[in-house]
Short mmCIF file of C-alpha atoms and ligand atoms in Angstrom, two decimals:
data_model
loop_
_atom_site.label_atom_id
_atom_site.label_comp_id
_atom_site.label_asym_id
_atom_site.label_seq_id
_atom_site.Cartn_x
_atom_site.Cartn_y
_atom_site.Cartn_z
CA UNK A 21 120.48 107.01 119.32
CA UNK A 22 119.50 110.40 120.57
CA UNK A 23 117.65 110.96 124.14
CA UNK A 24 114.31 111.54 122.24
CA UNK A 25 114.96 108.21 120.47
CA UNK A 26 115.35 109.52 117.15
CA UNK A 27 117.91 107.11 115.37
CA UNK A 28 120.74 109.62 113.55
CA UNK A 29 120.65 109.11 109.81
CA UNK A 30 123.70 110.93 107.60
CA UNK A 31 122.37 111.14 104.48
CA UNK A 32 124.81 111.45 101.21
CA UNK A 33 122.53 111.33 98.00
CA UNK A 34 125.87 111.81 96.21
CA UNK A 35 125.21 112.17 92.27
CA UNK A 36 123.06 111.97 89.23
CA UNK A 37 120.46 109.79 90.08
CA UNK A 38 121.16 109.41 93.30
CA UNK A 39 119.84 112.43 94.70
CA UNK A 40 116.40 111.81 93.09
CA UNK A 41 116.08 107.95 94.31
CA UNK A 42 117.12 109.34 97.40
CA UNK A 43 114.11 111.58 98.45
CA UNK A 44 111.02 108.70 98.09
CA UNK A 45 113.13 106.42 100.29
CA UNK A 46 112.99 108.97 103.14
CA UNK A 47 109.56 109.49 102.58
CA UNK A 48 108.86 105.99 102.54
CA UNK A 49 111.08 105.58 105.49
CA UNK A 50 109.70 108.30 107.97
CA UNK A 51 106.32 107.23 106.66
CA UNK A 52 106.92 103.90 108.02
CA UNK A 53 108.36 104.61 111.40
CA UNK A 54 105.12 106.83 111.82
CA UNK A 55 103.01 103.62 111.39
CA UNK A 56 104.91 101.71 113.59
CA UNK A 57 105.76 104.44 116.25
CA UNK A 58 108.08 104.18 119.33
CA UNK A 59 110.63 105.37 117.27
CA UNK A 60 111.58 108.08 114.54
CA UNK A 61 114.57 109.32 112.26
CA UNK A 62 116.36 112.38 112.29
CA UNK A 63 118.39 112.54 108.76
CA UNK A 64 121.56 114.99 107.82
CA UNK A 65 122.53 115.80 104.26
CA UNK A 66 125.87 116.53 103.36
CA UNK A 67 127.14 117.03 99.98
CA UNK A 68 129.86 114.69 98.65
CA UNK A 69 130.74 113.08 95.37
CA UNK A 70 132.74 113.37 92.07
CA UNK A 71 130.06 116.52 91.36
CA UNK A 72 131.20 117.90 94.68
CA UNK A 73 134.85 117.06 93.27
CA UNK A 74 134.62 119.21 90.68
CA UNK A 75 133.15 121.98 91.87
CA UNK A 76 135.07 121.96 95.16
CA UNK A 77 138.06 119.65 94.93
CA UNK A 78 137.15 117.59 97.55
CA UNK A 79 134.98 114.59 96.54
CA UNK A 80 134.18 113.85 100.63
CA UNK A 81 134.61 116.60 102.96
CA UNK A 82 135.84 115.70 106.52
CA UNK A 83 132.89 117.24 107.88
CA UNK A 84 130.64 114.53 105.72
CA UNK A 85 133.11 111.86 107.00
CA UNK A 86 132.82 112.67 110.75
CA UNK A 87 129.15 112.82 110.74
CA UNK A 88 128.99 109.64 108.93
CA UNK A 89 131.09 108.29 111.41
CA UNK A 90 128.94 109.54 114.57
CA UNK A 91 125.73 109.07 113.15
CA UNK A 92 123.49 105.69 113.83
CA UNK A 93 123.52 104.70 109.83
CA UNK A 94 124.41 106.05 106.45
CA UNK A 95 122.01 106.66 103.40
CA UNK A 96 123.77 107.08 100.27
CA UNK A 97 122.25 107.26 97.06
CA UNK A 98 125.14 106.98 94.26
CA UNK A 99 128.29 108.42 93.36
CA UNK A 100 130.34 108.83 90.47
CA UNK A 101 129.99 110.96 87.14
CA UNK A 102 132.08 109.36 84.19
CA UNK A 103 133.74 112.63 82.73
CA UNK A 104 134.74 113.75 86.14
CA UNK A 105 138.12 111.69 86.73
CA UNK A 106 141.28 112.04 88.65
CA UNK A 107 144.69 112.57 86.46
CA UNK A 108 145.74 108.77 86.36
CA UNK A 109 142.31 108.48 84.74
CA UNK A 110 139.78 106.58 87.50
CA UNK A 111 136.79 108.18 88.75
CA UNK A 112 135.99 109.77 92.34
CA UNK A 113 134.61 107.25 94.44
CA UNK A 114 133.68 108.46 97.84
CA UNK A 115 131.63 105.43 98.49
CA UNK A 116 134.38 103.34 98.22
CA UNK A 117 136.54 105.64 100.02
CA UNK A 118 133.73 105.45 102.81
CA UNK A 119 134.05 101.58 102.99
CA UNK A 120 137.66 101.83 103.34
CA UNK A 121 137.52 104.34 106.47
CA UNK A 122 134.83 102.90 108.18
CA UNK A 123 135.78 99.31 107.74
CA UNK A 124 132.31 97.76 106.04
CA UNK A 125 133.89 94.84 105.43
CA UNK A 126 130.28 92.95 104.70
CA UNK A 127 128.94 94.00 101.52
CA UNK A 128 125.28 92.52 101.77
CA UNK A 129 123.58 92.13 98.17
CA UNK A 130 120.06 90.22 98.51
CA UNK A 131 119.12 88.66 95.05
CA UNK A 132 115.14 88.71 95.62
CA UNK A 133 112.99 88.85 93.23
CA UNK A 134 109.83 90.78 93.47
CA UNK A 135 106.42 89.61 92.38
CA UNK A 136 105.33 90.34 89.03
CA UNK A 137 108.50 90.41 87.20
CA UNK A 138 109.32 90.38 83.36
CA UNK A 139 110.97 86.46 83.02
CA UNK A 140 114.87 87.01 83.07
CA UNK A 141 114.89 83.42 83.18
CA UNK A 142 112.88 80.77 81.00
CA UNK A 143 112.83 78.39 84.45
CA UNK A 144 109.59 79.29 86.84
CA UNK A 145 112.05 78.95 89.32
CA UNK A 146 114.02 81.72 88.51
CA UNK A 147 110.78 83.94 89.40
CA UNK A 148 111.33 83.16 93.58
CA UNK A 149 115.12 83.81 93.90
CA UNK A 150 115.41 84.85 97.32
CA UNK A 151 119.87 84.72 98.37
CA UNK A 152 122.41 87.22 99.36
CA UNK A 153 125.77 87.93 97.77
CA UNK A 154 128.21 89.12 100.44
CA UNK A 155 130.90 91.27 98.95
CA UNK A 156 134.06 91.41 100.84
CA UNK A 157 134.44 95.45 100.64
CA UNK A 158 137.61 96.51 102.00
CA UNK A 159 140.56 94.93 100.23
CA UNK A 160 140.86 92.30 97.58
CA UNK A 161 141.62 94.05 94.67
CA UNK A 162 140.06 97.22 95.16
CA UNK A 163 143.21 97.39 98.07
CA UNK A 164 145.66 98.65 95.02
CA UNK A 165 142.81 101.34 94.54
CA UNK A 166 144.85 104.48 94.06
CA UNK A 167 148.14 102.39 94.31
CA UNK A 168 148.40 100.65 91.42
CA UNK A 169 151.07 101.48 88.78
CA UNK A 170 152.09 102.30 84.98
CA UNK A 171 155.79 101.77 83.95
CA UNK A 172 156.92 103.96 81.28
CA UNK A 173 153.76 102.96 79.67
CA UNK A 174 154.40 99.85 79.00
CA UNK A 175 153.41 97.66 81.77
CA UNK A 176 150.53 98.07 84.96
CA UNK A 177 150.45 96.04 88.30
CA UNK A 178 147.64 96.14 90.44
CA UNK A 179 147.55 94.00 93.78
CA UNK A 180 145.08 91.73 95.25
CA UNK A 181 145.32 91.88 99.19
CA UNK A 182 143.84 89.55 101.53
CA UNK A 183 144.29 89.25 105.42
CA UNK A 184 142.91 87.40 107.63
CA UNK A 185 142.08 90.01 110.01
CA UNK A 186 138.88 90.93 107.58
CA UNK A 187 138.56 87.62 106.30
CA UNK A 188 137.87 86.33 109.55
CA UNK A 189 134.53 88.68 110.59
CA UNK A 190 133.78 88.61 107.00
CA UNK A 191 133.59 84.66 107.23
CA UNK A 192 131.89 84.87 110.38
CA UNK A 193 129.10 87.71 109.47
CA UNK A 194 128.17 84.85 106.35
CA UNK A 195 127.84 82.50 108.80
CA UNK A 196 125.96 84.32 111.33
CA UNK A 197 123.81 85.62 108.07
CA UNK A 198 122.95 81.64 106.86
CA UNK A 199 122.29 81.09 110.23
CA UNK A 200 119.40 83.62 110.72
CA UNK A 201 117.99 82.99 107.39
CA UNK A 202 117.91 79.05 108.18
CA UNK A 203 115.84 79.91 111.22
CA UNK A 204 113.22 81.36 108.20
CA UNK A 205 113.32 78.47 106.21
CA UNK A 206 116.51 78.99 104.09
CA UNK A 207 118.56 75.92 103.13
CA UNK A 208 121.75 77.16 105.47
CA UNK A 209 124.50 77.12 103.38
CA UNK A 210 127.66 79.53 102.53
CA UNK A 211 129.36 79.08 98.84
CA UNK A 212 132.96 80.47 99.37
CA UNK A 213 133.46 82.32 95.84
CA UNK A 214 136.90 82.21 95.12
CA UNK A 215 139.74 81.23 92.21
CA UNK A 216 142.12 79.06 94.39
CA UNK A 217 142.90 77.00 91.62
CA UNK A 218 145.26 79.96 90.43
CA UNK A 219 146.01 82.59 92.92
CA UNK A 220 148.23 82.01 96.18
CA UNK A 221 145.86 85.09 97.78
CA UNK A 222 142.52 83.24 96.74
CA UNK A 223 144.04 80.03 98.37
CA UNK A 224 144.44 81.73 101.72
CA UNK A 225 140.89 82.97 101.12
CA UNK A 226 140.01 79.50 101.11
CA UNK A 227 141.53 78.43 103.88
CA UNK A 228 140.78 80.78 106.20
CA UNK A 229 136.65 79.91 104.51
CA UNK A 230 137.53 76.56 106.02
CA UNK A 231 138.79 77.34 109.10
CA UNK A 232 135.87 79.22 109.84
CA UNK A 233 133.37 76.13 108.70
CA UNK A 234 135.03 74.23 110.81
CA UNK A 235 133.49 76.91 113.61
CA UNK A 236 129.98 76.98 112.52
CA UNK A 237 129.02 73.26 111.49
CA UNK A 238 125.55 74.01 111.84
CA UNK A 239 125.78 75.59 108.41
CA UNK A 240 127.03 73.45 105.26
CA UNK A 241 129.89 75.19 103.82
CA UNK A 242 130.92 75.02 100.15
CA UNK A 243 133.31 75.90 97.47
CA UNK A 244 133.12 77.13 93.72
CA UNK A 245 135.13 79.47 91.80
CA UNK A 246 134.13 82.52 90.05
CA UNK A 247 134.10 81.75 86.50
CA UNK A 248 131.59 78.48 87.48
CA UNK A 249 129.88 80.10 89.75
CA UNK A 250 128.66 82.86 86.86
CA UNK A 251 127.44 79.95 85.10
CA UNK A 252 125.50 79.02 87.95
CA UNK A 253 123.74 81.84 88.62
CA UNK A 254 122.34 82.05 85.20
CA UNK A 255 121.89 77.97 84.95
CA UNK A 256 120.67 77.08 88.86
CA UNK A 257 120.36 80.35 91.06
CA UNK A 258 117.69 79.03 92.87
CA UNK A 259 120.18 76.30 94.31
CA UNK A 260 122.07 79.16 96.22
CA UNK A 261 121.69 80.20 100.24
CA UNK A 262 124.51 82.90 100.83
CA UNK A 263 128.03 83.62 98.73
CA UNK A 264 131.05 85.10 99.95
CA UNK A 265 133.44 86.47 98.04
CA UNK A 266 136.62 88.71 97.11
CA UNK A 267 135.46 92.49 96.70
CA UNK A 268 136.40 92.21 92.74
CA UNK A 269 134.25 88.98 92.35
CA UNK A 270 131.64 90.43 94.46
CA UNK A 271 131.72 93.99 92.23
CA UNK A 272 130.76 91.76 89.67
CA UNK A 273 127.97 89.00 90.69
CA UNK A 274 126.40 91.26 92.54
CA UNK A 275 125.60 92.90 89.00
CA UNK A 276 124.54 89.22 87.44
CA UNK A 277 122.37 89.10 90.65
CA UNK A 278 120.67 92.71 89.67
CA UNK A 279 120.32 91.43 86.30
CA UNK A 280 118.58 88.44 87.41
CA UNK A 281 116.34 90.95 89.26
CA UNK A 282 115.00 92.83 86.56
CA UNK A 283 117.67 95.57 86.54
CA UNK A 284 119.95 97.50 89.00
CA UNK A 285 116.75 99.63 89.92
CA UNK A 286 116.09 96.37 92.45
CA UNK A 287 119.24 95.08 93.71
CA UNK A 288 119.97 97.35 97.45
CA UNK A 289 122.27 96.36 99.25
CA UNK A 290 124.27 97.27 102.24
CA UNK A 291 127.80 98.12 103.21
CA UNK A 292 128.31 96.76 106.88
CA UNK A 293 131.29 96.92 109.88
CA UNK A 294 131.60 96.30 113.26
CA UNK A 295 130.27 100.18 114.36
CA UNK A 296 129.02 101.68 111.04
CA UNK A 297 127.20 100.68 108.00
CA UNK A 298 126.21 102.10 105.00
CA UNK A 299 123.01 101.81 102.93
CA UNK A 300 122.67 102.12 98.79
CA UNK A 301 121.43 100.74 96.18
CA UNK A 302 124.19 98.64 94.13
CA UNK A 303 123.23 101.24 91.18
CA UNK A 304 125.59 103.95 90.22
CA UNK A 305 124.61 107.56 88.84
CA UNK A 306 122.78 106.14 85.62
CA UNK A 307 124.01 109.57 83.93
CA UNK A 308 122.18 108.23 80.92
CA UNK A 309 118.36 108.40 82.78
CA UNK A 310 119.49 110.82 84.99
CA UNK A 311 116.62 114.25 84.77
CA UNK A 312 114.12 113.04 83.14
CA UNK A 313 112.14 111.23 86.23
CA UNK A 314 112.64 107.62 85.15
CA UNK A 315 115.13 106.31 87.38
CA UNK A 316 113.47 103.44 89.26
CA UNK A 317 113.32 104.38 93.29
CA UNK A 318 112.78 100.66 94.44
CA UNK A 319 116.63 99.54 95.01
CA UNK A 320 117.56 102.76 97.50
CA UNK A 321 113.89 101.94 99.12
CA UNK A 322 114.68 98.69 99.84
CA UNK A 323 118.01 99.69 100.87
CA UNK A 324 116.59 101.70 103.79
CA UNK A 325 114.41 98.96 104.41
CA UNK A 326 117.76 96.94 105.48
CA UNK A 327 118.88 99.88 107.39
CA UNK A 328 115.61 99.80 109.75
CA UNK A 329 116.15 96.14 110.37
CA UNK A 330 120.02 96.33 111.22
CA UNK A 331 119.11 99.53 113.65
CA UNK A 332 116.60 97.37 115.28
CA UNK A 333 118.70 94.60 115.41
CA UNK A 334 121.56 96.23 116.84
CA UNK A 335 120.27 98.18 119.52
CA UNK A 336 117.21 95.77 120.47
CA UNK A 337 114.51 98.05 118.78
CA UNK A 338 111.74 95.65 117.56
CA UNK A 339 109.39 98.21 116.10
CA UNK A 340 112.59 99.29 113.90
CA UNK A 341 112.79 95.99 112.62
CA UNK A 342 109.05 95.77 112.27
CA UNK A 343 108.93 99.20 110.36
CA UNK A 344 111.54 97.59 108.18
CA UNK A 345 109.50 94.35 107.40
CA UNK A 346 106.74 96.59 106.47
CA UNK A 347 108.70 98.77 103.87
CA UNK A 348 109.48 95.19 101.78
CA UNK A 349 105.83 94.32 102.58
CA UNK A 350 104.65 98.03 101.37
CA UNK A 351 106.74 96.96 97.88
CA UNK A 352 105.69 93.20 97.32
CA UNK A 353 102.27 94.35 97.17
CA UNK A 354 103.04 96.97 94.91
CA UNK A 355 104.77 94.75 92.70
CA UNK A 356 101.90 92.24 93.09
CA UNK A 357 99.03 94.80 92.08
CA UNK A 358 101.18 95.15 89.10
CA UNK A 359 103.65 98.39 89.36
CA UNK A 360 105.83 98.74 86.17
CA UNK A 361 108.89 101.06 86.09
CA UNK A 362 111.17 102.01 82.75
CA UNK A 363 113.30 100.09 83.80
CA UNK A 364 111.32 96.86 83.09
CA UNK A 365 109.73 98.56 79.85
CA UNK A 366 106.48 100.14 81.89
CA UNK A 367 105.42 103.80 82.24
CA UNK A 368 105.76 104.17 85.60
CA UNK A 369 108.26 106.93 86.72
CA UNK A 370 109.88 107.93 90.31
CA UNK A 371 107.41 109.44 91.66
CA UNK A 372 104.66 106.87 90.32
CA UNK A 373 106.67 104.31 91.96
CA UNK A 374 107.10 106.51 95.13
CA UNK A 375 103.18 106.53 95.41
CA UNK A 376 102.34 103.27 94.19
CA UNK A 377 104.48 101.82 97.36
CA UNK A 378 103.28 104.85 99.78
CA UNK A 379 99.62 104.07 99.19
CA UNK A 380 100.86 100.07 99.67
CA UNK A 381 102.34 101.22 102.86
CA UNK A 382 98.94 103.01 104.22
CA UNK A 383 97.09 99.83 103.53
CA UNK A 384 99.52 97.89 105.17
CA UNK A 385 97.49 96.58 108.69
N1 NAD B 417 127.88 102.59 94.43
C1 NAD B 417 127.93 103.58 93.56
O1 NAD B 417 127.75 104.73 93.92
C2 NAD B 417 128.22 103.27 92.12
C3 NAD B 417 128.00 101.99 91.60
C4 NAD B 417 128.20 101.77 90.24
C5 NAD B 417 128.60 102.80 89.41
N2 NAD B 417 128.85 104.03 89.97
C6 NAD B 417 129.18 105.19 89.12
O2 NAD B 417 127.98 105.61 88.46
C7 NAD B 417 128.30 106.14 87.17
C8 NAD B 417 127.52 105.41 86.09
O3 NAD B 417 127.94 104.05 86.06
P1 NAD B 417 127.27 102.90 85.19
O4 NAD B 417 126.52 103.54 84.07
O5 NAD B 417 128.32 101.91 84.91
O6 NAD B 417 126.27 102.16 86.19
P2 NAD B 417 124.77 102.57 86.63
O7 NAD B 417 124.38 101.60 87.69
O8 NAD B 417 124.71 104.01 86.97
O9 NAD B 417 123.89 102.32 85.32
C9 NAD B 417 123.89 101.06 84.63
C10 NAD B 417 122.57 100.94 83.87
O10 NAD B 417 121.50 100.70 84.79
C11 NAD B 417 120.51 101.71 84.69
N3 NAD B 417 120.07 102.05 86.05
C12 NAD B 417 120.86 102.18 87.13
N4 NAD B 417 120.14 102.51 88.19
C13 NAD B 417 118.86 102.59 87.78
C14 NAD B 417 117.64 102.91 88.42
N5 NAD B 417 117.58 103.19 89.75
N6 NAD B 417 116.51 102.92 87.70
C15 NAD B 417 116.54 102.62 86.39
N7 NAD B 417 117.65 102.30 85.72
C16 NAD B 417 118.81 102.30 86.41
C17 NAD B 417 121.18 102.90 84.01
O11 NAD B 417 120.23 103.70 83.34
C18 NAD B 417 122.18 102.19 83.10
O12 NAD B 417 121.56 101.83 81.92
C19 NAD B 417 129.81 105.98 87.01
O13 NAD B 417 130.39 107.22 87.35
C20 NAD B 417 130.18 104.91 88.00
O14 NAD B 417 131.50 104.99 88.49
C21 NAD B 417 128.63 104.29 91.28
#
C-alpha cells in the first residue's frame, strides 16, 4: 500500500472482451471503496496480450510484468485471440505466463449461483450451489507449456509435472480455505481431484493430499477422480465443500462449474501466491460477442470483489473486506430484482448490467 493508503491495482484488460468487462468492474470497485471509505484504489493499465503480440511482438512487456509484480493486486480481464498463434500453432497466453512468474499456485474458482437463475439443473438444489474449485496453476500439465514436442510428425509428448514444493501450499491454502468457510456454515471438507488409479504423477498428488490431511484433521479430507467427479458435479454438486486439483483437471471443471452457473459470464475467479495474486474472470476473449455490448460484466465484477477481500485480508484492512462483501451484496440483489444478461437469453447488455448493480450498490445500507 501507498502512504495515502491507496491499495496499487495493475490493471491488464488484455483482449476482446476483456477490455470492455473490464471498465464496470472499476467503476463498481472505486464506487464501493467510496461507500465504505478509509481506503481507496489507485489502478495502472498496461497493454499486454496476443493483440499486443501482434502488433508489437511481445505478448507481455517487462514493464507490464514488473508493475504487476510491485503492485498490491492484478486486474486482468482476458487474453487470447484465436487467429493470433505462435509458429508451433498454440495461442499467446500472457495470463498463463503471469501465473508461471509470479507463482499463483491457488487458482480459486467459486461455483455460486446467483439468485434468479435460468434452471441448469432439474434438482431445486442445484439453484444454491455455493463451493470453490481450486486449480493448481503452475505445473501439472500446463508445465510442458511451450516444451512439449512433435517427432517427424508422427508422434507428440507432453509432460505432466508435479512437485511437492507447490503441492504442499497448494494443499495447505485448500485447507486453510475449508477452514474459513466452515467457520460460515460450510460442511468443511476438501475432495482431492485426481486420476491415481493410472498415473505415477497423480499418485504422488495423492499422497502428498494425504499427508497434508493428516495436518489439518479439523477438515474431512476426501478422494475422487476426475472422470467421477464430472459426473458428480452434474448428478450431486450440492454435496461438494472445496476441490483441489491438477491445473489440467482444474482448466476443465472449473468450466462445468461456470456452466452450472449460468455461463462463463458468472464464474470469477482468482489466481493466488504467496506475494501476488491475480484477479479474472475464468472467461476468455469471447471473440464471437466481442463489439457489440453483450458480453456479460458480472464474472470480472465479482472477480474484483475477491480482490477487495484478499487485500483486506492480507494486510488487516476490514473496510476492504467490507467493501468487498458489499460488491457480491450490490449483485445478489440485482440478480434478485430480476437482472437478465444475453448470456442467459435476456436483453440486458454491459452497461445495463453495469447500472443495474451500481444502483444495487447505492441502495446498499
Ligand atoms: N483466462 C483467459 O484469459 C482465457 C480463458 C479462456 C480462453 N481464453 C482465450 O479466449 C479466446 C476465446 O476462447 P473461447 O471462445 O474458448 O472461450 P470464451 O470464454 O472466450 O468463450 C466461450 C463462450 O462463452 C461466452 N462468454 C464468455 N465470456 C462471456 C461473458 N462475459 N459474457 C457473455 N458470454 C461470454 C462466449 O461468447 C462463448 O460463447 C481464445 O483465444 C482463448 O485462448 C482466455
Amino acid at each position: 500500500m501507498s502512504a495515502n493508503d491507496a491499495f496499487r491495482i495493475t490493471v491488464l484488460p488484455g483482449d476482446g472482451i476483456g477490455h470492455e468487462v473490464m471498465a464496470p468492474c472499476i467503476a463498481v470497485l472505486e464506487a464501493a471503496a467510496r461507500r465504505i471509505g478509509g481506503f481507496s484504489l489507485r489502478f495502472d493499465e498496461h497493454q499486454a496480450g496476443a493483440l499486443a503480440y501482434r502488433d508489437t511482438g511481445v505478448a507481455l512487456p517487462k514493464s507490464a510484468l514488473d508493475a504487476a509484480r510491485r503492485a498490491d493486486a492484478i486486474l486482468l480481464g482476458a487474453m487470447g485471440w484465436p487467429e493470433v498463434r505462435y509458429p508451433d500453432g498454440t495461442e499467446i497466453g500472457p495470463q498463463l505466463d503471469l501465473r508461471f512468474e509470479l507463482g499463483l499456485y491457488a487458482g480459486v474458482r467459486p461455483v455460486r449461483t446467483l439468485p434468479n437463475m435460468p434452471a441448469v439443473l432439474a434438482d431445486p438444489r442445484a439453484r444454491q450451489l455455493d463451493f470453490v474449485v481450486i486449480r493448481e496453476s503452475t505445473e501439472g500439465l500446463f508445465a510442458s507449456r511451450g516444451k512439449g514436442v512433435v517427432e517427424e510428425d508422427r508422434e507428440a509428448r507432453d509432460t505432466m509435472v508435479i512437485t511437492r514444493k507447490v503441492c504442499e501450499p497448494l494443499f495447505d491454502f485448500a485447507f486453510a480455505l475449508a477452514r474459513s468457510r466452515k467457520a460460515r456454515g460450510a460442511p468443511g471438507a476438501v475432495t482431492c481431484v485426481d486420476k491415481a488409479n493410472v498415473f505415477a504423477s497423480l499418485a504422488f498428488f495423492r499422497k502428498i493430499f494425504d499427508e497434508r490431511a493428516a495436518l489439518n484433521t479439523d477438515i474431512r479430507a476426501e478422494h475422487a477422480y476426475v472422470d467421477a467427479t464430472a459426473l458428480y458435479m452434474v448428478r450431486r454438486p450440492w454435496e461438494f465443500d472445496v476441490l483441489v486439483t491438477e491445473n489440467m483437471f482444474g482448466d476443465i471443471l472449473s468450466d462445468l462449474g461456470a456452466g452450472l452457473m449460468g455461463g462463463m459470464g458468472f464464474a470469477p475467479s482468482a489466481d493466488i501466491g504467496d506475494e501476488n495474486a491475480v484477479f479474472q474472470p475464468c472467461h476468455g476473449s469471447a471473440p464471437d460477442i466481442f463489439g457489440q455490448g453483450k458480453a456479460n460484466p458480472t464474472a470480472m465484477i465479482l472477480s474484483g470483489a475477491m480482490m477487495l477481500e484478499w487485500l483486506g485480508e492480507r494486510h488487516g484492512r476490514e473496510e476492504a473486506v467490507r467493501a468487498g462483501g458489499i460488491v457480491r451484496e450490490a449483485v445478489d440483489a440485482a440478480y434478485g430484482a430480476g437482472l437478465k444478461p444475453y448470456e442467459i437469453g435476456g436483453g440486458d447488455g454491459t452497461g445495463a448490467v453495469t447500472d443495474a448493480v451500481m444502483q444495487a450498490l447505492a441502495r446498499i445500507g
